[in-house]
Amino acid sequence: MSNHNPSRENFGSKIGALLAAAGSAVGLGNIWRFPILTGQNGGAAFILIYVGCVLLMGIPIMMSEFLIGRHTRANAAGAYRTLAPGTRWNWVGRLAVLSGFVILSYYSVVAGWTAEYTAMALGNCFDGKTTTDFPAMFANFVSNPWRNLFWTISFMLITHVIVVRGVKSGIEKFSKVMMPALFIILVVLAACAITLPGSSKGIEFLLKPDFSKITGSVVLSAMGQAFFSLSLGLGCLCTYASYFRDDTNIGKTALNVSLIDSFVAIMSGFIIFPAVFNAGYAISSNDIGPSLLFITMPNVLEQSFGNIPILAYGVSVLFYFLLVVAALTSTISLHEVVTAYVSEEFRMSRRKAATFVTIACSLVGIVCALSFGPLDGIKIFGMSIFDLFDYVSSNIFLPVGGMLVSIFTGWYLDKKLVHDELTNRGTLRAPYLRLVIFILRYFAPIAIATILLNQLGLFRFF
Ligand code: PFF
């Protein structure tokens, strides 16, 4: 079925492959970005559009990335070169690697904050603090270049150590231990949040749609979030699938990864919103901005559980540790996209390639981290460097990458190849095949183009 290269590593088991791919998908996108966007964009109505994007675009595009990766058994750029030699499709792979590089650089900054806050939670630093203390605490931290840089680079180094160990003993082993731990923490925290006295308002916010909030930019955000959260459009899942075994069921894996990812996002909503409402915050205010996890949440945890100090301590440590684990399984996958590319395309050892990637991403990460301190005066299109990276990569690079993947699979690839990969050469049933091809050919490219053109103001459809 696939171009086998015997010296290339594979995941050792199907569950290991599933947990690694789910680890890539589940990350700060679920626990940080999703609740912020939900809070800013009308709660349940936003969630409905988001779920629509996952079902109608996310899952078919994920299947495309999986089949391209497994068939070629190459890094993202090598995969397109193998399938479409000498054509401009090669640029899709290169764009994917570039997006991976950009996202890893700014993602590590927020990942570093989660590590700092875990250390603070462990040191019981939130105990006895009041609502006015937390903004100052966060402002002090992010504007302190050394502390910010220390954590950004530390996070990059931990990612580096795991990636260097390889696919089976690094990525797979780590995901197999950490993903189940993440699910357990998530359920414990949701149980704590739902039992808070004011939680019903938060639950209502998550379940009752207000469609008056839906605008073009809300739809774009929901689509961008679906791509970001599912790790689509930048060759991450394509690279992971290049390590899938021949008997991995691509359709089932894509469905399971998407279900796990959406479950974690919605559970995070059920942890954060009941607690936020319980503490009396107004959802539309700045409290639900990027500082949600670092100003609002420590305060919310302290107010909600502070009368039982040991509970407040335990919940805070678990909450920030959850964030570290989620972020780490994602930074590993982003690092792997670029490392596999550098190692295979420039024929370098994995260790050398990973070192090169770690240094290059750390340098860009430093610039992003400093955009909260010494470089905060620099604005491009009215955004800080950090915000610009986040906006451009998730609202433009990833949807454009996803659109190109879907056109590539729907129109360019041989139907037999697609059929063979999705059915493992006729040994599995794939009754969804025609629907998936229809989505990839028509629905996904047209929907993504419409939403993007509308938002960029080139055409006004809605
Ligand atoms: N999906 C990750 C998250 O939700 O945090 C972020 C991410 C990882 C995006 C890997 C893209 C990617 F390729």
PDB file of N, CA and C and ligand atoms in Angstrom, residues 23-31 33 100 103 107 225 227-237 261 326-327 329-331 333-334 337 398, ligand 1:
ATOM      1  N   GLY A  23      -3.024  13.751  21.014  1.00  0.00           N
ATOM      2  CA  GLY A  23      -2.168  14.648  21.813  1.00  0.00           C
ATOM      3  C   GLY A  23      -1.821  15.894  21.031  1.00  0.00           C
ATOM      4  N   SER A  24      -1.597  15.727  19.730  1.00  0.00           N
ATOM      5  CA  SER A  24      -1.317  16.896  18.898  1.00  0.00           C
ATOM      6  C   SER A  24      -2.539  17.812  18.872  1.00  0.00           C
ATOM      7  N   ALA A  25      -3.716  17.196  18.686  1.00  0.00           N
ATOM      8  CA  ALA A  25      -4.936  17.995  18.555  1.00  0.00           C
ATOM      9  C   ALA A  25      -5.302  18.672  19.885  1.00  0.00           C
ATOM     10  N   VAL A  26      -5.242  17.913  20.963  1.00  0.00           N
ATOM     11  CA  VAL A  26      -5.632  18.477  22.267  1.00  0.00           C
ATOM     12  C   VAL A  26      -4.491  19.346  22.782  1.00  0.00           C
ATOM     13  N   GLY A  27      -4.771  20.610  22.996  1.00  0.00           N
ATOM     14  CA  GLY A  27      -3.689  21.482  23.464  1.00  0.00           C
ATOM     15  C   GLY A  27      -4.255  22.774  24.001  1.00  0.00           C
ATOM     16  N   LEU A  28      -3.430  23.803  23.961  1.00  0.00           N
ATOM     17  CA  LEU A  28      -3.891  25.104  24.450  1.00  0.00           C
ATOM     18  C   LEU A  28      -5.079  25.580  23.628  1.00  0.00           C
ATOM     19  N   GLY A  29      -5.182  25.099  22.397  1.00  0.00           N
ATOM     20  CA  GLY A  29      -6.326  25.445  21.546  1.00  0.00           C
ATOM     21  C   GLY A  29      -7.630  25.058  22.221  1.00  0.00           C
ATOM     22  N   ASN A  30      -7.635  23.938  22.937  1.00  0.00           N
ATOM     23  CA  ASN A  30      -8.864  23.466  23.568  1.00  0.00           C
ATOM     24  C   ASN A  30      -9.133  24.183  24.885  1.00  0.00           C
ATOM     25  N   ILE A  31      -8.068  24.370  25.677  1.00  0.00           N
ATOM     26  CA  ILE A  31      -8.301  24.824  27.050  1.00  0.00           C
ATOM     27  C   ILE A  31      -8.094  26.335  27.179  1.00  0.00           C
ATOM     28  N   ARG A  33      -7.709  28.716  23.916  1.00  0.00           N
ATOM     29  CA  ARG A  33      -8.301  29.451  22.805  1.00  0.00           C
ATOM     30  C   ARG A  33      -9.814  29.220  22.695  1.00  0.00           C
ATOM     31  N   GLY A 100       4.063  25.394  10.650  1.00  0.00           N
ATOM     32  CA  GLY A 100       4.441  24.654  11.859  1.00  0.00           C
ATOM     33  C   GLY A 100       5.499  25.417  12.634  1.00  0.00           C
ATOM     34  N   ILE A 103       3.889  28.602  14.235  1.00  0.00           N
ATOM     35  CA  ILE A 103       3.006  28.301  15.376  1.00  0.00           C
ATOM     36  C   ILE A 103       3.826  27.823  16.571  1.00  0.00           C
ATOM     37  N   TYR A 107       3.510  29.541  20.160  1.00  0.00           N
ATOM     38  CA  TYR A 107       2.805  28.626  21.058  1.00  0.00           C
ATOM     39  C   TYR A 107       3.663  28.339  22.295  1.00  0.00           C
ATOM     40  N   GLN A 225     -10.604  28.199  14.405  1.00  0.00           N
ATOM     41  CA  GLN A 225     -10.438  27.429  15.642  1.00  0.00           C
ATOM     42  C   GLN A 225     -10.540  25.926  15.362  1.00  0.00           C
ATOM     43  N   PHE A 227      -9.682  24.351  12.640  1.00  0.00           N
ATOM     44  CA  PHE A 227      -8.406  23.932  12.031  1.00  0.00           C
ATOM     45  C   PHE A 227      -7.288  23.897  13.069  1.00  0.00           C
ATOM     46  N   PHE A 228      -7.240  24.959  13.873  1.00  0.00           N
ATOM     47  CA  PHE A 228      -6.175  25.049  14.880  1.00  0.00           C
ATOM     48  C   PHE A 228      -6.295  23.886  15.864  1.00  0.00           C
ATOM     49  N   SER A 229      -7.515  23.679  16.346  1.00  0.00           N
ATOM     50  CA  SER A 229      -7.704  22.690  17.393  1.00  0.00           C
ATOM     51  C   SER A 229      -7.455  21.274  16.885  1.00  0.00           C
ATOM     52  N   LEU A 230      -7.832  21.014  15.636  1.00  0.00           N
ATOM     53  CA  LEU A 230      -7.618  19.655  15.104  1.00  0.00           C
ATOM     54  C   LEU A 230      -6.211  19.493  14.524  1.00  0.00           C
ATOM     55  N   SER A 231      -5.384  20.512  14.633  1.00  0.00           N
ATOM     56  CA  SER A 231      -4.003  20.484  14.080  1.00  0.00           C
ATOM     57  C   SER A 231      -4.016  20.257  12.578  1.00  0.00           C
ATOM     58  N   LEU A 232      -4.965  20.910  11.878  1.00  0.00           N
ATOM     59  CA  LEU A 232      -5.074  20.666  10.440  1.00  0.00           C
ATOM     60  C   LEU A 232      -4.405  21.762   9.635  1.00  0.00           C
ATOM     61  N   GLY A 233      -4.049  21.418   8.418  1.00  0.00           N
ATOM     62  CA  GLY A 233      -3.603  22.428   7.458  1.00  0.00           C
ATOM     63  C   GLY A 233      -2.137  22.735   7.546  1.00  0.00           C
ATOM     64  N   LEU A 234      -1.393  22.045   8.421  1.00  0.00           N
ATOM     65  CA  LEU A 234       0.042  22.320   8.408  1.00  0.00           C
ATOM     66  C   LEU A 234       0.890  21.059   8.460  1.00  0.00           C
ATOM     67  N   GLY A 235       0.308  19.996   7.969  1.00  0.00           N
ATOM     68  CA  GLY A 235       1.131  18.813   7.766  1.00  0.00           C
ATOM     69  C   GLY A 235       1.505  18.070   9.037  1.00  0.00           C
ATOM     70  N   CYS A 236       0.909  18.487  10.155  1.00  0.00           N
ATOM     71  CA  CYS A 236       1.259  17.837  11.416  1.00  0.00           C
ATOM     72  C   CYS A 236       0.729  16.405  11.414  1.00  0.00           C
ATOM     73  N   LEU A 237      -0.552  16.291  11.084  1.00  0.00           N
ATOM     74  CA  LEU A 237      -1.146  14.953  11.107  1.00  0.00           C
ATOM     75  C   LEU A 237      -0.652  14.132   9.918  1.00  0.00           C
ATOM     76  N   ASP A 261     -10.878  15.435  20.633  1.00  0.00           N
ATOM     77  CA  ASP A 261     -10.527  16.853  20.657  1.00  0.00           C
ATOM     78  C   ASP A 261     -11.738  17.715  21.027  1.00  0.00           C
ATOM     79  N   ALA A 326      -1.164  19.237  28.069  1.00  0.00           N
ATOM     80  CA  ALA A 326      -1.844  19.462  26.792  1.00  0.00           C
ATOM     81  C   ALA A 326      -0.926  20.224  25.841  1.00  0.00           C
ATOM     82  N   ALA A 327      -0.243  21.236  26.356  1.00  0.00           N
ATOM     83  CA  ALA A 327       0.631  22.043  25.500  1.00  0.00           C
ATOM     84  C   ALA A 327       1.809  21.210  25.002  1.00  0.00           C
ATOM     85  N   THR A 329       2.147  17.903  24.481  1.00  0.00           N
ATOM     86  CA  THR A 329       1.878  16.925  23.415  1.00  0.00           C
ATOM     87  C   THR A 329       1.673  17.647  22.075  1.00  0.00           C
ATOM     88  N   SER A 330       1.259  18.915  22.112  1.00  0.00           N
ATOM     89  CA  SER A 330       1.102  19.671  20.857  1.00  0.00           C
ATOM     90  C   SER A 330       2.431  20.248  20.375  1.00  0.00           C
ATOM     91  N   THR A 331       3.247  20.780  21.294  1.00  0.00           N
ATOM     92  CA  THR A 331       4.533  21.333  20.821  1.00  0.00           C
ATOM     93  C   THR A 331       5.395  20.209  20.239  1.00  0.00           C
ATOM     94  N   SER A 333       4.331  17.695  18.530  1.00  0.00           N
ATOM     95  CA  SER A 333       3.895  17.410  17.159  1.00  0.00           C
ATOM     96  C   SER A 333       4.314  18.530  16.203  1.00  0.00           C
ATOM     97  N   LEU A 334       4.293  19.762  16.677  1.00  0.00           N
ATOM     98  CA  LEU A 334       4.725  20.876  15.822  1.00  0.00           C
ATOM     99  C   LEU A 334       6.218  20.755  15.541  1.00  0.00           C
ATOM    100  N   VAL A 337       6.977  18.087  12.877  1.00  0.00           N
ATOM    101  CA  VAL A 337       6.747  18.476  11.473  1.00  0.00           C
ATOM    102  C   VAL A 337       8.022  19.074  10.892  1.00  0.00           C
ATOM    103  N   LEU A 398      -3.692  28.213   8.179  1.00  0.00           N
ATOM    104  CA  LEU A 398      -4.285  26.884   8.360  1.00  0.00           C
ATOM    105  C   LEU A 398      -5.492  26.661   7.449  1.00  0.00           C
TER     106      LEU A 398
HETATM  107  N1  PFF B   1      -4.075  21.566  18.062  1.00  0.00           N
HETATM  108  C1  PFF B   1      -3.242  22.256  18.980  1.00  0.00           C
HETATM  109  C2  PFF B   1      -4.097  22.896  20.043  1.00  0.00           C
HETATM  110  O1  PFF B   1      -5.324  22.804  19.973  1.00  0.00           O
HETATM  111  O2  PFF B   1      -3.554  23.497  20.936  1.00  0.00           O
HETATM  112  C3  PFF B   1      -2.367  23.306  18.325  1.00  0.00           C
HETATM  113  C4  PFF B   1      -1.713  22.830  17.084  1.00  0.00           C
HETATM  114  C5  PFF B   1      -0.845  21.745  17.145  1.00  0.00           C
HETATM  115  C6  PFF B   1      -2.044  23.422  15.890  1.00  0.00           C
HETATM  116  C7  PFF B   1      -0.311  21.249  15.985  1.00  0.00           C
HETATM  117  C8  PFF B   1      -1.518  22.932  14.730  1.00  0.00           C
HETATM  118  C9  PFF B   1      -0.664  21.838  14.797  1.00  0.00           C
HETATM  119  F1  PFF B   1      -0.168  21.368  13.699  1.00  0.00           F
END
